PDB file of C-alpha atoms in Angstrom:
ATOM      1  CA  UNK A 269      13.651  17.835 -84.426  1.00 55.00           C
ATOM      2  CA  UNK A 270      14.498  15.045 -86.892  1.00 49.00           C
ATOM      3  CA  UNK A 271      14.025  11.199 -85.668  1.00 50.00           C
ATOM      4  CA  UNK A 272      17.697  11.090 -85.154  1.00 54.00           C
ATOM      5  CA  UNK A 273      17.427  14.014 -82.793  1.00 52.00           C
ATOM      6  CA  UNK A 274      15.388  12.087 -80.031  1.00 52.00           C
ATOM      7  CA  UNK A 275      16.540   8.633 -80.777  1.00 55.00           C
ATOM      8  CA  UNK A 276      17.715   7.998 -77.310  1.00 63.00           C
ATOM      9  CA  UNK A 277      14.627   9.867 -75.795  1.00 60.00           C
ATOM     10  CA  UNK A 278      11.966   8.154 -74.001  1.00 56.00           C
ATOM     11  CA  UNK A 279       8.819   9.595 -74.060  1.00 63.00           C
ATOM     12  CA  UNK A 280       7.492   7.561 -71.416  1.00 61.00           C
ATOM     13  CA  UNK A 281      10.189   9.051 -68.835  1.00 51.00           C
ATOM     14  CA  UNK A 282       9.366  12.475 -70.207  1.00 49.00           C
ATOM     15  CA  UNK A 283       5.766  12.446 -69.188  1.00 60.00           C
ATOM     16  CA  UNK A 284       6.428  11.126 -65.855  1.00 53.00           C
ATOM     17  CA  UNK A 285       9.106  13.765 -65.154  1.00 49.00           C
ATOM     18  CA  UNK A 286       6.892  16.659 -67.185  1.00 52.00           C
ATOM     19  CA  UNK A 287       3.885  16.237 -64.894  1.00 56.00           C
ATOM     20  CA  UNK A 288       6.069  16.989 -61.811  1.00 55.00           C
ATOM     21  CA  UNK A 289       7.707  20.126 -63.481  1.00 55.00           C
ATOM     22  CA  UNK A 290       5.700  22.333 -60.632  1.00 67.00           C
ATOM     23  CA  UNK A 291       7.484  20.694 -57.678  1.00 72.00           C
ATOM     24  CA  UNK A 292      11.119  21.330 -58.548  1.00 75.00           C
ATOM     25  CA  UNK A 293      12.212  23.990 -56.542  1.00 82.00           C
ATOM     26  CA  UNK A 294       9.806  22.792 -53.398  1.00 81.00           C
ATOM     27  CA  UNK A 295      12.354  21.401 -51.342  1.00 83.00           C
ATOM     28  CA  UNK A 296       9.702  19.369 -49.289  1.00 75.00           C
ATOM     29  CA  UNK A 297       7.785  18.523 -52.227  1.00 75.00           C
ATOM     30  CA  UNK A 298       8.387  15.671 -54.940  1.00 71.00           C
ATOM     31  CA  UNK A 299      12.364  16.318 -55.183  1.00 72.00           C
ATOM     32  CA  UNK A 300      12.759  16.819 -51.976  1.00 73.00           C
ATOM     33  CA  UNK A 301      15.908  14.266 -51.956  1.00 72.00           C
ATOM     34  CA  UNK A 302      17.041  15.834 -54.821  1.00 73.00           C
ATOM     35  CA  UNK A 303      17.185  18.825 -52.900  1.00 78.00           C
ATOM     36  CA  UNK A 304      19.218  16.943 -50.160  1.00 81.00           C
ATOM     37  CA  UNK A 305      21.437  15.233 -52.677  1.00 82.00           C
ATOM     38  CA  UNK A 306      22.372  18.742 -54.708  1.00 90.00           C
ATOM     39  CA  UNK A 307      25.177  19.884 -51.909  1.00 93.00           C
ATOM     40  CA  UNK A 308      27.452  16.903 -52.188  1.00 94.00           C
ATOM     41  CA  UNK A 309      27.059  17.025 -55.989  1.00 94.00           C
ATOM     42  CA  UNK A 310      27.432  20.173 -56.271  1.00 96.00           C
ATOM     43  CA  UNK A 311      30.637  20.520 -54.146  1.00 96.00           C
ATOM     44  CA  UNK A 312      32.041  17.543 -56.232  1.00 97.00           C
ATOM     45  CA  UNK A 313      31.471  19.437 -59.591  1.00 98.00           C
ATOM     46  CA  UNK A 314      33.155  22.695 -58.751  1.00 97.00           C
ATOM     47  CA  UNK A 315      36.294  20.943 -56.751  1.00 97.00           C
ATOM     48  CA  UNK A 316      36.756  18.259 -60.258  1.00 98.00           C
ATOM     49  CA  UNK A 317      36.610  21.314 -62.401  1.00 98.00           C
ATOM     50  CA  UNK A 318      38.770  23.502 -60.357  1.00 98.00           C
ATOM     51  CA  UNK A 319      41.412  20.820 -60.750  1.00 97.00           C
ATOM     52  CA  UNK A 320      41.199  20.317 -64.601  1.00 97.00           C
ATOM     53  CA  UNK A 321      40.930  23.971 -65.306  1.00 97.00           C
ATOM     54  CA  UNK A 322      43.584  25.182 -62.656  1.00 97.00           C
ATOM     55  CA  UNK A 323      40.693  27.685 -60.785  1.00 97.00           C
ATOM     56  CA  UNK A 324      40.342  28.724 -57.403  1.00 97.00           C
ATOM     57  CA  UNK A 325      36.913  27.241 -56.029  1.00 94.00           C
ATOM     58  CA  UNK A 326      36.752  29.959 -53.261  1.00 93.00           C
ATOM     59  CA  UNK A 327      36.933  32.898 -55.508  1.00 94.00           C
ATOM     60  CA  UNK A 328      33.527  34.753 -56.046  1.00 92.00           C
ATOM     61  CA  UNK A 329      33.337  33.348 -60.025  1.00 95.00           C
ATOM     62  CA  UNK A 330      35.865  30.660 -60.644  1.00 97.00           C
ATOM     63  CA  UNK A 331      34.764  29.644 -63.706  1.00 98.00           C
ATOM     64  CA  UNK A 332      34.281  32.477 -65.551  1.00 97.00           C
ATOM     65  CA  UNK A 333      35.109  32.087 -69.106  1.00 98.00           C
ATOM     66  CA  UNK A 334      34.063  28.476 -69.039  1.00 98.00           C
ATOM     67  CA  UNK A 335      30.839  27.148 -70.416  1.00 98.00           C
ATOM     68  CA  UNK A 336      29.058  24.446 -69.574  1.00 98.00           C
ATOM     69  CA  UNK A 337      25.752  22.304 -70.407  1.00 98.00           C
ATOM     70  CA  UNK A 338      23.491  20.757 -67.989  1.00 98.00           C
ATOM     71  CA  UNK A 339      22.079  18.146 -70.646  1.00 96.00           C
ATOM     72  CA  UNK A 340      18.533  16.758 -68.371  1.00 94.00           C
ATOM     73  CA  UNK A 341      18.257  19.930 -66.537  1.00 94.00           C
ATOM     74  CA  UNK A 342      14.832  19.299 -64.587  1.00 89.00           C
ATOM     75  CA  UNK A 343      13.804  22.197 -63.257  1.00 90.00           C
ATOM     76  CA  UNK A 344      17.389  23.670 -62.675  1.00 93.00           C
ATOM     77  CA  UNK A 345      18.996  22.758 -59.489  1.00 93.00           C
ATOM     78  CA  UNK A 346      22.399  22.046 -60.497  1.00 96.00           C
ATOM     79  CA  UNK A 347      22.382  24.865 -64.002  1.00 97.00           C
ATOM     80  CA  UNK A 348      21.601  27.874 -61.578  1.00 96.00           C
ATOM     81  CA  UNK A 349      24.640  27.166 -58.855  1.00 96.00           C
ATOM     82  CA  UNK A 350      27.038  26.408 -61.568  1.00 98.00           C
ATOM     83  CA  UNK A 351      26.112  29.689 -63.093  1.00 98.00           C
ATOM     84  CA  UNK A 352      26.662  31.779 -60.146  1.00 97.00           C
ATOM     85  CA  UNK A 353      30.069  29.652 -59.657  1.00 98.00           C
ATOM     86  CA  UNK A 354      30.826  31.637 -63.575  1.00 98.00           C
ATOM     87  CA  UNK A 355      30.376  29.081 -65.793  1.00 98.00           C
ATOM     88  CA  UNK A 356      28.213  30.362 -68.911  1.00 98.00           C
ATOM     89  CA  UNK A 357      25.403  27.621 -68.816  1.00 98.00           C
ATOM     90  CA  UNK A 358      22.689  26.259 -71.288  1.00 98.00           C
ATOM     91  CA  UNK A 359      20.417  23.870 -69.191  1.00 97.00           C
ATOM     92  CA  UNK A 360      18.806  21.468 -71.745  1.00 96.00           C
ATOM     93  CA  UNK A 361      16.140  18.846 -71.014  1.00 94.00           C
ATOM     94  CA  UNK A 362      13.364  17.089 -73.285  1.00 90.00           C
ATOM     95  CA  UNK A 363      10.530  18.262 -71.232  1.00 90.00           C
ATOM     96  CA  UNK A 364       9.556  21.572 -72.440  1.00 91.00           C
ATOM     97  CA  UNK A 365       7.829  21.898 -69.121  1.00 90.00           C
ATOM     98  CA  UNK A 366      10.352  21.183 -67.249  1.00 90.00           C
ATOM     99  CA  UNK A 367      12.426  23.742 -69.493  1.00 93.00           C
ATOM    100  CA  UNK A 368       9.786  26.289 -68.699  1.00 92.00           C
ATOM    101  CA  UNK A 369       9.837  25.510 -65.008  1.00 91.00           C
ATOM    102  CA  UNK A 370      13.669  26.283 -64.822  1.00 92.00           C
ATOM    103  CA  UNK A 371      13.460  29.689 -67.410  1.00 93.00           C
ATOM    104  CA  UNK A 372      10.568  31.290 -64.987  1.00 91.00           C
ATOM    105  CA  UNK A 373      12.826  30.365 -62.041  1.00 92.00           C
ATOM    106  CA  UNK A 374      15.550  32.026 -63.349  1.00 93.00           C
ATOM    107  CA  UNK A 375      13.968  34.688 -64.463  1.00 92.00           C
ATOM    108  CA  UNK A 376      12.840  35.246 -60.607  1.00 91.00           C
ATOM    109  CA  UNK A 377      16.293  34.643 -58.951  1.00 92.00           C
ATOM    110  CA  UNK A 378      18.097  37.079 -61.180  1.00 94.00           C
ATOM    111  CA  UNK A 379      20.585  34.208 -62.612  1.00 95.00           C
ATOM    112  CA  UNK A 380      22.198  34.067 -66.298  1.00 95.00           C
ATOM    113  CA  UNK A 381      20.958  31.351 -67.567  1.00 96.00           C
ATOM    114  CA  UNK A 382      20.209  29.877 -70.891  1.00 97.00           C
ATOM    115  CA  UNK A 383      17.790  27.088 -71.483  1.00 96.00           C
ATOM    116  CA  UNK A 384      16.349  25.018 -74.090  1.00 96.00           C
ATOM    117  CA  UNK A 385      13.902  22.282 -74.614  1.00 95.00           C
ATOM    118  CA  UNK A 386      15.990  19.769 -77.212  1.00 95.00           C
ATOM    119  CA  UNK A 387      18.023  16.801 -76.870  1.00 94.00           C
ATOM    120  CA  UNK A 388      21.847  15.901 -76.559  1.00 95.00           C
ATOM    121  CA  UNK A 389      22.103  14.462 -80.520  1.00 94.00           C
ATOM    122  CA  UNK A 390      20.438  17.350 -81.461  1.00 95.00           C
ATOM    123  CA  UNK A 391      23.015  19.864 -79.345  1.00 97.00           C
ATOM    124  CA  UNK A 392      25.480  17.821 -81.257  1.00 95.00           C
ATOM    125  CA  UNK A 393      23.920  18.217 -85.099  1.00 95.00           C
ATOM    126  CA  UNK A 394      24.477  21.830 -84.411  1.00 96.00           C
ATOM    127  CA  UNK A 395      28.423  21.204 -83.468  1.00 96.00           C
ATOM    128  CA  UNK A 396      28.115  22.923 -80.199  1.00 97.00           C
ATOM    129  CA  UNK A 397      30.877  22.438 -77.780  1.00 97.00           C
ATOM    130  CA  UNK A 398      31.166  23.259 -73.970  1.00 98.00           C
ATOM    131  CA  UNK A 399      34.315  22.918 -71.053  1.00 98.00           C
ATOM    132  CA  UNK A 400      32.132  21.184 -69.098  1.00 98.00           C
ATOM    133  CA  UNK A 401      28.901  18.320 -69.587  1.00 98.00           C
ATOM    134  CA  UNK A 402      26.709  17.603 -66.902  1.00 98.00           C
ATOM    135  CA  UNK A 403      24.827  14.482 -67.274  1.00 97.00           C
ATOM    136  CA  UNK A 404      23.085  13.818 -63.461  1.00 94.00           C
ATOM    137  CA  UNK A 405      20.967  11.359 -62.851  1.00 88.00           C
ATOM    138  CA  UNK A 406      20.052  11.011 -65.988  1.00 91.00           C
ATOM    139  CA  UNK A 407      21.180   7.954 -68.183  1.00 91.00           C
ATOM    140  CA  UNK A 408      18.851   5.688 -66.101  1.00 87.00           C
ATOM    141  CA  UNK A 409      16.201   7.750 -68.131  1.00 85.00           C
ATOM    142  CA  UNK A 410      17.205   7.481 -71.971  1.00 89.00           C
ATOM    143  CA  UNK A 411      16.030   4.579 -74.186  1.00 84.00           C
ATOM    144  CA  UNK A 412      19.588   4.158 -76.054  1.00 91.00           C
ATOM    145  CA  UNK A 413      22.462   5.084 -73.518  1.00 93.00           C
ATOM    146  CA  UNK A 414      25.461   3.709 -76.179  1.00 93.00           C
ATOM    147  CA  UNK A 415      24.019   6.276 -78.839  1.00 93.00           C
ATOM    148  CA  UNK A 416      23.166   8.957 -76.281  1.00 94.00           C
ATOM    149  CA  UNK A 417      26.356   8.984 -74.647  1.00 96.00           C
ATOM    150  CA  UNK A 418      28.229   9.295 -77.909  1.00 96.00           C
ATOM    151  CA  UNK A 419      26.052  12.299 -78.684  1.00 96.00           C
ATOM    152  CA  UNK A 420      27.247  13.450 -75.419  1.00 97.00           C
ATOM    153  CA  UNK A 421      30.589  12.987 -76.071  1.00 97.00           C
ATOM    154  CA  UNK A 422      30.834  15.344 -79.342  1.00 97.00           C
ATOM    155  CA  UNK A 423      29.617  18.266 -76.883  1.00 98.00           C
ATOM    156  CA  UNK A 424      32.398  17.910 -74.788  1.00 98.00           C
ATOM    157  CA  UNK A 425      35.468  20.549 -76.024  1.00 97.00           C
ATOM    158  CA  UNK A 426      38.589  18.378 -76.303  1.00 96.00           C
ATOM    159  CA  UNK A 427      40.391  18.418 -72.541  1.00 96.00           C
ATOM    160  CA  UNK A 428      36.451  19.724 -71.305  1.00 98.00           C
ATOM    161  CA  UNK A 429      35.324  16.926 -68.764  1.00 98.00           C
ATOM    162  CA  UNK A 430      32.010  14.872 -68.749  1.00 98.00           C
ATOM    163  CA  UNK A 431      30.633  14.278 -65.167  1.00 98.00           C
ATOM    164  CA  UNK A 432      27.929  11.882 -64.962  1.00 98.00           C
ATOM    165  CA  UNK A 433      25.783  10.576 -62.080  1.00 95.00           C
ATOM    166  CA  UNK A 434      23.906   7.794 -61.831  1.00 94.00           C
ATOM    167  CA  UNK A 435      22.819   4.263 -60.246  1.00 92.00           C
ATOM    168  CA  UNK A 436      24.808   1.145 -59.981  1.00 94.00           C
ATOM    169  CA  UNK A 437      23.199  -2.395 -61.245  1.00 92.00           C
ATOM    170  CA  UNK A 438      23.642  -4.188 -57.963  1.00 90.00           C
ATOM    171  CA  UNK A 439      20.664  -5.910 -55.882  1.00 88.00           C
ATOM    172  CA  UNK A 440      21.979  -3.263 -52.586  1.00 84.00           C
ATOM    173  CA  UNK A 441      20.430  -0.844 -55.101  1.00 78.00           C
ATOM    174  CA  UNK A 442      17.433  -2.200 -56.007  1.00 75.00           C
ATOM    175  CA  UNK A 443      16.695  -2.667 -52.543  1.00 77.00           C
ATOM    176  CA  UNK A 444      17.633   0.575 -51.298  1.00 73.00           C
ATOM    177  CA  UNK A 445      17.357   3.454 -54.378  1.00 66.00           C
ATOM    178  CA  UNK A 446      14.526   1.557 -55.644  1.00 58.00           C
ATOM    179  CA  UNK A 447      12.493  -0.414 -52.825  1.00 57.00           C
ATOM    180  CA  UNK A 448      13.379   1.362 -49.743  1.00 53.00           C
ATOM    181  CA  UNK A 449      13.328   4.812 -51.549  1.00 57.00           C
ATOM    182  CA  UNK A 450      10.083   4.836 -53.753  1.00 50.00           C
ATOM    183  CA  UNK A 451       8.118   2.326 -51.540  1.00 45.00           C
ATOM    184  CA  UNK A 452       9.035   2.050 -47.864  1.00 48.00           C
ATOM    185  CA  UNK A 453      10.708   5.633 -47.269  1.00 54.00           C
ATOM    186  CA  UNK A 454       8.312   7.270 -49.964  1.00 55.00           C
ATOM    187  CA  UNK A 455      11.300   9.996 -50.591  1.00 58.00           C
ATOM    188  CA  UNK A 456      10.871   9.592 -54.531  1.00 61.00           C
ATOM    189  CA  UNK A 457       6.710   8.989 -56.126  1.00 63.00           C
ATOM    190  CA  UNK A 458       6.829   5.399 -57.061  1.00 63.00           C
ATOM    191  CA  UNK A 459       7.788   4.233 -60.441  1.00 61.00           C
ATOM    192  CA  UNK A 460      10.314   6.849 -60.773  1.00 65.00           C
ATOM    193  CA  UNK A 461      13.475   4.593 -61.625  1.00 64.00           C
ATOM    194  CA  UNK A 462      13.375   0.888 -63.405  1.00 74.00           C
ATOM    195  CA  UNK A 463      16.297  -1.167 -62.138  1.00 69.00           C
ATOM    196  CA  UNK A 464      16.781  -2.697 -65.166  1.00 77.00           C
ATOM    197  CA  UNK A 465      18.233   0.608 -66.521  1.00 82.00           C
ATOM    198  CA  UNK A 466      20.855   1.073 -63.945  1.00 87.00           C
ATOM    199  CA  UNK A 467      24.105   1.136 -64.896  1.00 93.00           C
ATOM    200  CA  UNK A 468      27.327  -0.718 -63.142  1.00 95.00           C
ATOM    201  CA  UNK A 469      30.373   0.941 -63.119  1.00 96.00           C
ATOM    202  CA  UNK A 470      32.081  -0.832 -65.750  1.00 97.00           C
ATOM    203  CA  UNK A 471      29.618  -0.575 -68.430  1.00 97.00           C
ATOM    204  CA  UNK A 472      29.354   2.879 -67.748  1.00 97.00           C
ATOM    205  CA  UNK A 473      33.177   3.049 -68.416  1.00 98.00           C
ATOM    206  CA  UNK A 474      32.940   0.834 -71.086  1.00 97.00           C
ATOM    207  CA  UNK A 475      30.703   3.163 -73.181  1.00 97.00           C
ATOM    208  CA  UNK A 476      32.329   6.727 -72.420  1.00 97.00           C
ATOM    209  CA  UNK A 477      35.539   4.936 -73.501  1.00 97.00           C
ATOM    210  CA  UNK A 478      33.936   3.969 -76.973  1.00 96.00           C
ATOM    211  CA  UNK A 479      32.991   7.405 -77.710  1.00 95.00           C
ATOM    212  CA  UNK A 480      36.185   9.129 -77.296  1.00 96.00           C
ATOM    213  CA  UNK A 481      36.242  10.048 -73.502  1.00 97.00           C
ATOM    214  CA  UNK A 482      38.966   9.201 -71.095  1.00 97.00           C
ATOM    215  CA  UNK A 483      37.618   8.241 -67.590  1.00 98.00           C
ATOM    216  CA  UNK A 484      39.759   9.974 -64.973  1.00 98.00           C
ATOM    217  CA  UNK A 485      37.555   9.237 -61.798  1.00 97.00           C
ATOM    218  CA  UNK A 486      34.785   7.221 -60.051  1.00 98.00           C
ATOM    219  CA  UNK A 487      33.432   8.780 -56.649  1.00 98.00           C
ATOM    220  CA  UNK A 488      30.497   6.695 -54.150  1.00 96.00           C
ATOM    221  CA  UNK A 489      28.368   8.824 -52.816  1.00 92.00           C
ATOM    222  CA  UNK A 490      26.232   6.840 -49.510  1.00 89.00           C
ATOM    223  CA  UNK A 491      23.361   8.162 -47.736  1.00 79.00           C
ATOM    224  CA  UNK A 492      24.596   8.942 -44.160  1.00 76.00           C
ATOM    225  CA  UNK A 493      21.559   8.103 -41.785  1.00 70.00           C
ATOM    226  CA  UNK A 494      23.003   9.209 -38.677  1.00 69.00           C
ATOM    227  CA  UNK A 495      23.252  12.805 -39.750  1.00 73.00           C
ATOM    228  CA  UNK A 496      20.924  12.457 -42.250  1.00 71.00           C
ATOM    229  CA  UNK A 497      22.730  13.803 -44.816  1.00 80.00           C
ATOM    230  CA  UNK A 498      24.181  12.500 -48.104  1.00 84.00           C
ATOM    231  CA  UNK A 499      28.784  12.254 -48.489  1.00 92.00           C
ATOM    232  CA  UNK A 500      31.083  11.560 -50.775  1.00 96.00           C
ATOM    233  CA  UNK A 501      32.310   7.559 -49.935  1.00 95.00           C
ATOM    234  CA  UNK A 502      34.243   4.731 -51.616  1.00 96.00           C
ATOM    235  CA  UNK A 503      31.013   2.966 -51.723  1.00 94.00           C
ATOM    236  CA  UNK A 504      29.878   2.787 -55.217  1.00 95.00           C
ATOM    237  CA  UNK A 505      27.489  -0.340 -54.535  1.00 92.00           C
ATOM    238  CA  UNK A 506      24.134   2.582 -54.893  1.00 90.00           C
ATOM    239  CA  UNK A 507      24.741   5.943 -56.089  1.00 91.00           C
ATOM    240  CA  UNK A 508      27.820   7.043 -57.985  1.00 96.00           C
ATOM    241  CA  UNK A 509      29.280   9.501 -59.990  1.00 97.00           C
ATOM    242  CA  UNK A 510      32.187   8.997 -63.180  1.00 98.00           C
ATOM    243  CA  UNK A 511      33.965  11.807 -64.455  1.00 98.00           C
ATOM    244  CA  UNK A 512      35.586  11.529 -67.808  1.00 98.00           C
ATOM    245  CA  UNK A 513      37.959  13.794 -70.035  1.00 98.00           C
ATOM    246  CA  UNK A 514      37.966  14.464 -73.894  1.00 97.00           C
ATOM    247  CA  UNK A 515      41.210  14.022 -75.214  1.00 85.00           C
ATOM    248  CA  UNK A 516      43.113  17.355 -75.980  1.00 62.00           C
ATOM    249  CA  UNK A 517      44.264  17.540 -79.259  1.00 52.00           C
ATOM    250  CA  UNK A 518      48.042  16.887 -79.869  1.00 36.00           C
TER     251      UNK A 518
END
């Protein structure tokens, strides 16, 4: 890959995520609040897209016919369910191990997936196109989010959506997704996110909007801690997720 391929990679963030590549499908292990997370983002992502693409979410393979990219796959928690939903995915991530990790996995379980170890500007050189972008918890990771975004954006097939997930900029999430989470709670190995690369609502909008995207939605998600269990909420102060729409051509 050329220099303009990984521009908005950081290699740092890489490493750190590489050398935990064995631990993502332990759901007590390292991700285990990943693990916890992946049902309410998961029922999110196949209700938005049923919407948009007029498909029954309780048929056996709504989205069949549809493709989508899971750019910052990990090990594959979110590319295998949307696969079995019908979608036709390619799970891309930066970490070849963590590539590897979710290939062997697959290869196990039996599910149709495709997956590569490159980056989103480099998905984009090649003028690939897909109905649907996942980018989850992942911008809080990249070293230029303004370029890597816009790379983002030319995968998205005009009317395909762009879902992303991520952390908002506000001191109730430093205290809780940060503090609480990697040092108190010890649900996430310390020194896994830097505050100072979360993202408030509004910039977040503010970017997808310069390269070409139309934002249609922003959903909270909060941490119940009575059942233990993470819902969907108008709370965006933490965790939050921003779905946005390329336009359709005329």
């Amino acid at each position: 890959m050329s220099r303009s391929d990984t521009a908005s990679v950081d290699a740092a963030e890489v490493a750190k995520f590489s050398a935990l590549a064995e631990a993502w499908w332990d759901p007590a292990g390292k991700f285990a609040p990943l693990h916890k997370f992946n049902p309410v983002r998961l029922g999110f992502i196949r209700d938005v897209a049923a919407a948009r693409f007029g498909r029954d979410p309780r048929s056996l393979a709504p989205f069949e016919g549809l493709s989508l990219l899971d750019i910052g796959c990990g090990g594959g928690l979110l590319a295998e369910p949307m696969a079995r939903l019908g979608f036709a995915v390619l799970g891309a991530d930066a970490s070849a191990r963590n590539v590897g990790t979710a290939a062997a996995h697959a290869l196990a379980t039996g599910v149709a997936v495709a997956y590569r170890a490159t980056t989103a500007e480099a998905l984009a050189g090649e003028g690939l196109a897909f109905d649907v972008v996942l980018n989850m918890e992942v911008v809080e990771h990249v070293a230029d989010l303004s370029s890597y975004l816009a790379a983002c954006a030319r995968l998205v097939r005009p009317g395909g959506l762009m879902i992303v997930a991520t952390l908002n900029k506000t001191l109730k999430a430093l205290a809780l997704a940060k503090i609480g989470a990697e040092y108190v709670l010890g649900w996430l190995p310390c020194g896994t996110h830097d505050w100072n690369r979360f993202v408030a609502p509004g910039t977040l909008r503010g970017m997808l909007e310069e390269s070409g995207l139309n934002v249609l939605k922003t959903q909270g998600v909060a941490f119940d801690p009575l059942a233990w269990d993470w819902r969907l909420s108008s709370d965006v102060d933490v965790n939050y997720m921003m779905v946005a729409q390329a336009t359709s051509p005329m």
